[in-house]
Tab-separated table of C-alpha atoms in Angstrom:
chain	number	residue	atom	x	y	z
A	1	UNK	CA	-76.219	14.838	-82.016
A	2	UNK	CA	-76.973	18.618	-80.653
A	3	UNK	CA	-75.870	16.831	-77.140
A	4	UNK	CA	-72.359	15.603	-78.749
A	5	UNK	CA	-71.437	19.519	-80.319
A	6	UNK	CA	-72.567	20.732	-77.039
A	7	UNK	CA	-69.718	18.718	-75.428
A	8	UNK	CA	-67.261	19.251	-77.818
A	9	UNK	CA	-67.883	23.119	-77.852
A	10	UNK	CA	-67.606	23.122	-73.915
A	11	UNK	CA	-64.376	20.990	-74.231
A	12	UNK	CA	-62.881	23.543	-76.827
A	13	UNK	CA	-63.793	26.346	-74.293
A	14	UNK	CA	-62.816	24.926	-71.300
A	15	UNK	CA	-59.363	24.004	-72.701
A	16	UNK	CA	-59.264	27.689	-74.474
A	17	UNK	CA	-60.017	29.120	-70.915
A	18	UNK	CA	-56.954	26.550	-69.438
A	19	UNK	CA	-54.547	27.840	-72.196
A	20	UNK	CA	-55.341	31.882	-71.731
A	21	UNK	CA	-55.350	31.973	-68.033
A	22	UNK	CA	-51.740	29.621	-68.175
A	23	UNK	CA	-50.576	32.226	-70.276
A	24	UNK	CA	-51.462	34.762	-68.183
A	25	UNK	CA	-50.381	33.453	-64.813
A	26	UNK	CA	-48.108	30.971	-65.734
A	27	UNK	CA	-48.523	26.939	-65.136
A	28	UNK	CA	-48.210	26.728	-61.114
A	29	UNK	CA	-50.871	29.020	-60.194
A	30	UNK	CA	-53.543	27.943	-62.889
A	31	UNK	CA	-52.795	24.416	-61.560
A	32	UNK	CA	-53.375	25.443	-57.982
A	33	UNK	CA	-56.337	27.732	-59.055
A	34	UNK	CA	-57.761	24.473	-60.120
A	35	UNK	CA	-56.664	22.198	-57.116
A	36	UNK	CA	-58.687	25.403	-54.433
A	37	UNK	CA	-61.342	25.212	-56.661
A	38	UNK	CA	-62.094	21.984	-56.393
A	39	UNK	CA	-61.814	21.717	-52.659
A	40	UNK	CA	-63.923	24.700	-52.342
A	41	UNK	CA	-66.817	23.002	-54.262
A	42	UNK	CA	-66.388	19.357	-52.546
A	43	UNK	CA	-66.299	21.234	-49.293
A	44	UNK	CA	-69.747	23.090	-50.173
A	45	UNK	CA	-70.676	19.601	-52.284
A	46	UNK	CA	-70.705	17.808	-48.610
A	47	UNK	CA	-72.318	20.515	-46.738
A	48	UNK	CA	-75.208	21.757	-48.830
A	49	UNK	CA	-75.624	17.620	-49.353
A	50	UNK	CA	-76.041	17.035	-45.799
A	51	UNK	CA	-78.423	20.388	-45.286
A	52	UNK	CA	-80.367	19.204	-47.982
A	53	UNK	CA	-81.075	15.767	-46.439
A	54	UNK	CA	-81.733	17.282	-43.117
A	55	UNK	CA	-84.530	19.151	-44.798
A	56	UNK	CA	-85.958	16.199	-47.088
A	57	UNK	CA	-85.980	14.146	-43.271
A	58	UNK	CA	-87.680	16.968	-41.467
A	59	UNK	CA	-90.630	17.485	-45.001
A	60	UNK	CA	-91.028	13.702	-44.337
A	61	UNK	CA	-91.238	14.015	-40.582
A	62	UNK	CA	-93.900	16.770	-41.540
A	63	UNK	CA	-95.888	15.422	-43.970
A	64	UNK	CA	-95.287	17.804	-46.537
A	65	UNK	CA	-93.932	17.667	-50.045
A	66	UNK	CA	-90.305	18.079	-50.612
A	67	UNK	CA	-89.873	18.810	-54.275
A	68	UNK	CA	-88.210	22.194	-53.415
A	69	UNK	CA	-85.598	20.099	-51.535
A	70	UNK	CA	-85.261	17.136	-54.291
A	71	UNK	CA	-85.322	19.751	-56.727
A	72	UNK	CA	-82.476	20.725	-54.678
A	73	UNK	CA	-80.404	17.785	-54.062
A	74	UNK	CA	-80.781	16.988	-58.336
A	75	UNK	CA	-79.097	20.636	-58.591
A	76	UNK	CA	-76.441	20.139	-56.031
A	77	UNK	CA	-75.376	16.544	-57.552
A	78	UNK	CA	-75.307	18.683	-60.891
A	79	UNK	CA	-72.839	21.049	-59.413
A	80	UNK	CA	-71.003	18.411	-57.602
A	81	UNK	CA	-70.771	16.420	-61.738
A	82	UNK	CA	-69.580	19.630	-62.697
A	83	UNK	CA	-67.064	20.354	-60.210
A	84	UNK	CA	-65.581	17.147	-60.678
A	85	UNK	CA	-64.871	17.984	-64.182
A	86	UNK	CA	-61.624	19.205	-65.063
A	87	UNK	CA	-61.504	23.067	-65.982
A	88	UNK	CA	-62.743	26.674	-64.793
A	89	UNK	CA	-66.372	27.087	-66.605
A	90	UNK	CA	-67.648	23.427	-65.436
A	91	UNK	CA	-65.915	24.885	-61.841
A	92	UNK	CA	-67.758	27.846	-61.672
A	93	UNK	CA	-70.718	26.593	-62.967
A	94	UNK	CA	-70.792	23.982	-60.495
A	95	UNK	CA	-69.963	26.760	-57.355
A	96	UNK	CA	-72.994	28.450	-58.411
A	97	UNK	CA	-75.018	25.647	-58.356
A	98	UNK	CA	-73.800	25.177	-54.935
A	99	UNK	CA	-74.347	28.316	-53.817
A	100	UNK	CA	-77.866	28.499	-51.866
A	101	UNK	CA	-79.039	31.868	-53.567
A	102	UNK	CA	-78.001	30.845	-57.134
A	103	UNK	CA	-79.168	27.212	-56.641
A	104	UNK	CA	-82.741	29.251	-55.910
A	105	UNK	CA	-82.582	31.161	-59.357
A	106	UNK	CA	-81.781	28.161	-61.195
A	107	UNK	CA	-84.406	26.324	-59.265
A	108	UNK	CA	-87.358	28.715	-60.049
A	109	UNK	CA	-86.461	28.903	-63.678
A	110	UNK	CA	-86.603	25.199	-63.729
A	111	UNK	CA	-89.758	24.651	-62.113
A	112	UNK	CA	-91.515	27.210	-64.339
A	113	UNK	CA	-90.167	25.034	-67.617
A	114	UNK	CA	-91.287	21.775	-65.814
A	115	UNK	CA	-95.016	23.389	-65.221
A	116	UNK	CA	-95.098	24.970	-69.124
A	117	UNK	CA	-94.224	21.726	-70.416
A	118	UNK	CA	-96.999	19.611	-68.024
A	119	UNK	CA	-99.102	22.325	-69.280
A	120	UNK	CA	-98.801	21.981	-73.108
A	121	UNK	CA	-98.468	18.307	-72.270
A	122	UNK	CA	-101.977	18.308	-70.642
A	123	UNK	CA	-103.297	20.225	-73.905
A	124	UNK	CA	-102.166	17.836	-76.104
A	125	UNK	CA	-104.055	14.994	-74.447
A	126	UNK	CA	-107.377	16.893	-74.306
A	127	UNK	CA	-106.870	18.085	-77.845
A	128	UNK	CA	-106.335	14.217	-78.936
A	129	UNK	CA	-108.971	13.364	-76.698
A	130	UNK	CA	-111.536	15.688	-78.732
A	131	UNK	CA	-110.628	14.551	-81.767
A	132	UNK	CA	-111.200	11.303	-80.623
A	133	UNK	CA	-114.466	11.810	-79.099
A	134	UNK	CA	-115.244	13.698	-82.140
A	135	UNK	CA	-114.466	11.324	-84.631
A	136	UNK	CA	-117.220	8.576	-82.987
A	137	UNK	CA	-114.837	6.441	-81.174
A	138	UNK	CA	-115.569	5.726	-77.442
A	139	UNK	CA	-113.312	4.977	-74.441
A	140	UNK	CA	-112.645	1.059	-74.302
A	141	UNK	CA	-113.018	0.663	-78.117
A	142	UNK	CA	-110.426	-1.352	-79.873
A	143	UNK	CA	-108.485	-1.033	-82.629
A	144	UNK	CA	-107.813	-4.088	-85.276
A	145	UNK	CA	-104.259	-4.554	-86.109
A	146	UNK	CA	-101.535	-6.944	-87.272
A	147	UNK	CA	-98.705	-7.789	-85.074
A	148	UNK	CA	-95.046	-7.647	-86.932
A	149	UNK	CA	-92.292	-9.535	-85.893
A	150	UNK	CA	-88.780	-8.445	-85.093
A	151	UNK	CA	-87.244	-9.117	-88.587
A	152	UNK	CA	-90.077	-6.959	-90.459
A	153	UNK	CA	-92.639	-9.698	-91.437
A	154	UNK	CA	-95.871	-10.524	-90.405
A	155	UNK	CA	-95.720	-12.776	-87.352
A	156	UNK	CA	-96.365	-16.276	-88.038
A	157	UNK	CA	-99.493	-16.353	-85.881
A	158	UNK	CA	-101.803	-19.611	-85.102
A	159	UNK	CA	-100.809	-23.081	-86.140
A	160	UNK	CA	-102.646	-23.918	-89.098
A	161	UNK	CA	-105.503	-25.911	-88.172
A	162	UNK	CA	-105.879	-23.943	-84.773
A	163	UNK	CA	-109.182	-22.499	-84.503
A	164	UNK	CA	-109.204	-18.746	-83.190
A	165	UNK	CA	-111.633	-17.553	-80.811
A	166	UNK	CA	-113.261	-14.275	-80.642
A	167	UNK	CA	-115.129	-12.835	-77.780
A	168	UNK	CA	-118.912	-12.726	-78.859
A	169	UNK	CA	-120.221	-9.325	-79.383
A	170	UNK	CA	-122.081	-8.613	-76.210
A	171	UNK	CA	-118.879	-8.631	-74.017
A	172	UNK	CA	-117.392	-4.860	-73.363
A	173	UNK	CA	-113.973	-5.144	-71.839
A	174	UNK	CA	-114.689	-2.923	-68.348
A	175	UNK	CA	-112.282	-0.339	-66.922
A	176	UNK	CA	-111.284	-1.721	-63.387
A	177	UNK	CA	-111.779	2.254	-62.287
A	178	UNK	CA	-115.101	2.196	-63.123
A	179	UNK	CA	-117.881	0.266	-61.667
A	180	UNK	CA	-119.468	-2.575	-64.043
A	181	UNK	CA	-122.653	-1.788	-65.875
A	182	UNK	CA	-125.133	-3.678	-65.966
């Protein structure tokens, strides 16, 4: 839902924007305002593109990680998206994403929200992982449950008559990344 008043606020601005700057320099040049614009951002669309695969090729080449340059291509397809949409704010928005020094800012602010996240992700599973170890249960224990079907009701399960077989005690499902014990 927040993702659906997002759009429709943007749309209401954008066409707000349209309206005002018609107004103020009449029909022709807000129409060919729009037309340079978006040459001017396909133009830098195609050659920050093409930079940016030249340096994901020569990372490769190298050996070395490229997330700077993904992270950099993913921007640069943004800007291209919002070039392609009609109206000034997605255009300028989509020039600065273009733009090598502003496609940096953006980049850094987006890498430090990736690493927070990973790191309040990672505290999550140790906390759940210390409750768990706290609470007695061990890695490879099981839980008992009941499997529902898709209309809401118990699933129908064995054919009556069937016996069911359970593993005998003894037998510890193993880990394939750890080594048996014996």
């Amino acid at each position: 839902m927040p993702i659906l008043v997002l759009l429709l606020v943007a749309g209401v601005a954008e066409l707000a924007v349209l309206v005002a700057l018609g107004q103020a320099i009449g029909l022709l040049p807000t129409i060919g305002l729009l037309v340079l614009a978006a040459v001017l951002g396909s133009w830098l669309l195609r050659r920050e593109g093409r930079r940016t695969l030249g340096e994901v090729r020569e990372a490769a080449r190298m050996r070395r990680s490229a997330d700077r340059e993904i992270s950099d291509g993913m921007l640069i397809a943004a800007g291209g998206l919002l070039i392609v949409l009609p109206g000034f704010l997605s255009d300028i928005a989509g020039l600065l994403l273009l733009l090598p020094p502003t496609r940096a800012l953006v980049r850094k602010r987006m890498m430090r929200a990736a690493e927070k996240r990973a790191k309040q992700m990672q505290d999550q599973v140790w906390l759940h992982q210390q409750r768990f170890n706290r609470s007695g249960g061990r890695p490879g224990d099981f839980i008992d449950g009941e499997v529902i079907d898709e209309d809401g009701g118990p699933s129908p399960g064995p054919a009556a008559g069937t016996p069911i077989i359970l593993p005998p005690q003894s037998v510890r499902a193993e880990r394939l990344d750890e080594p048996p014990q014996r």
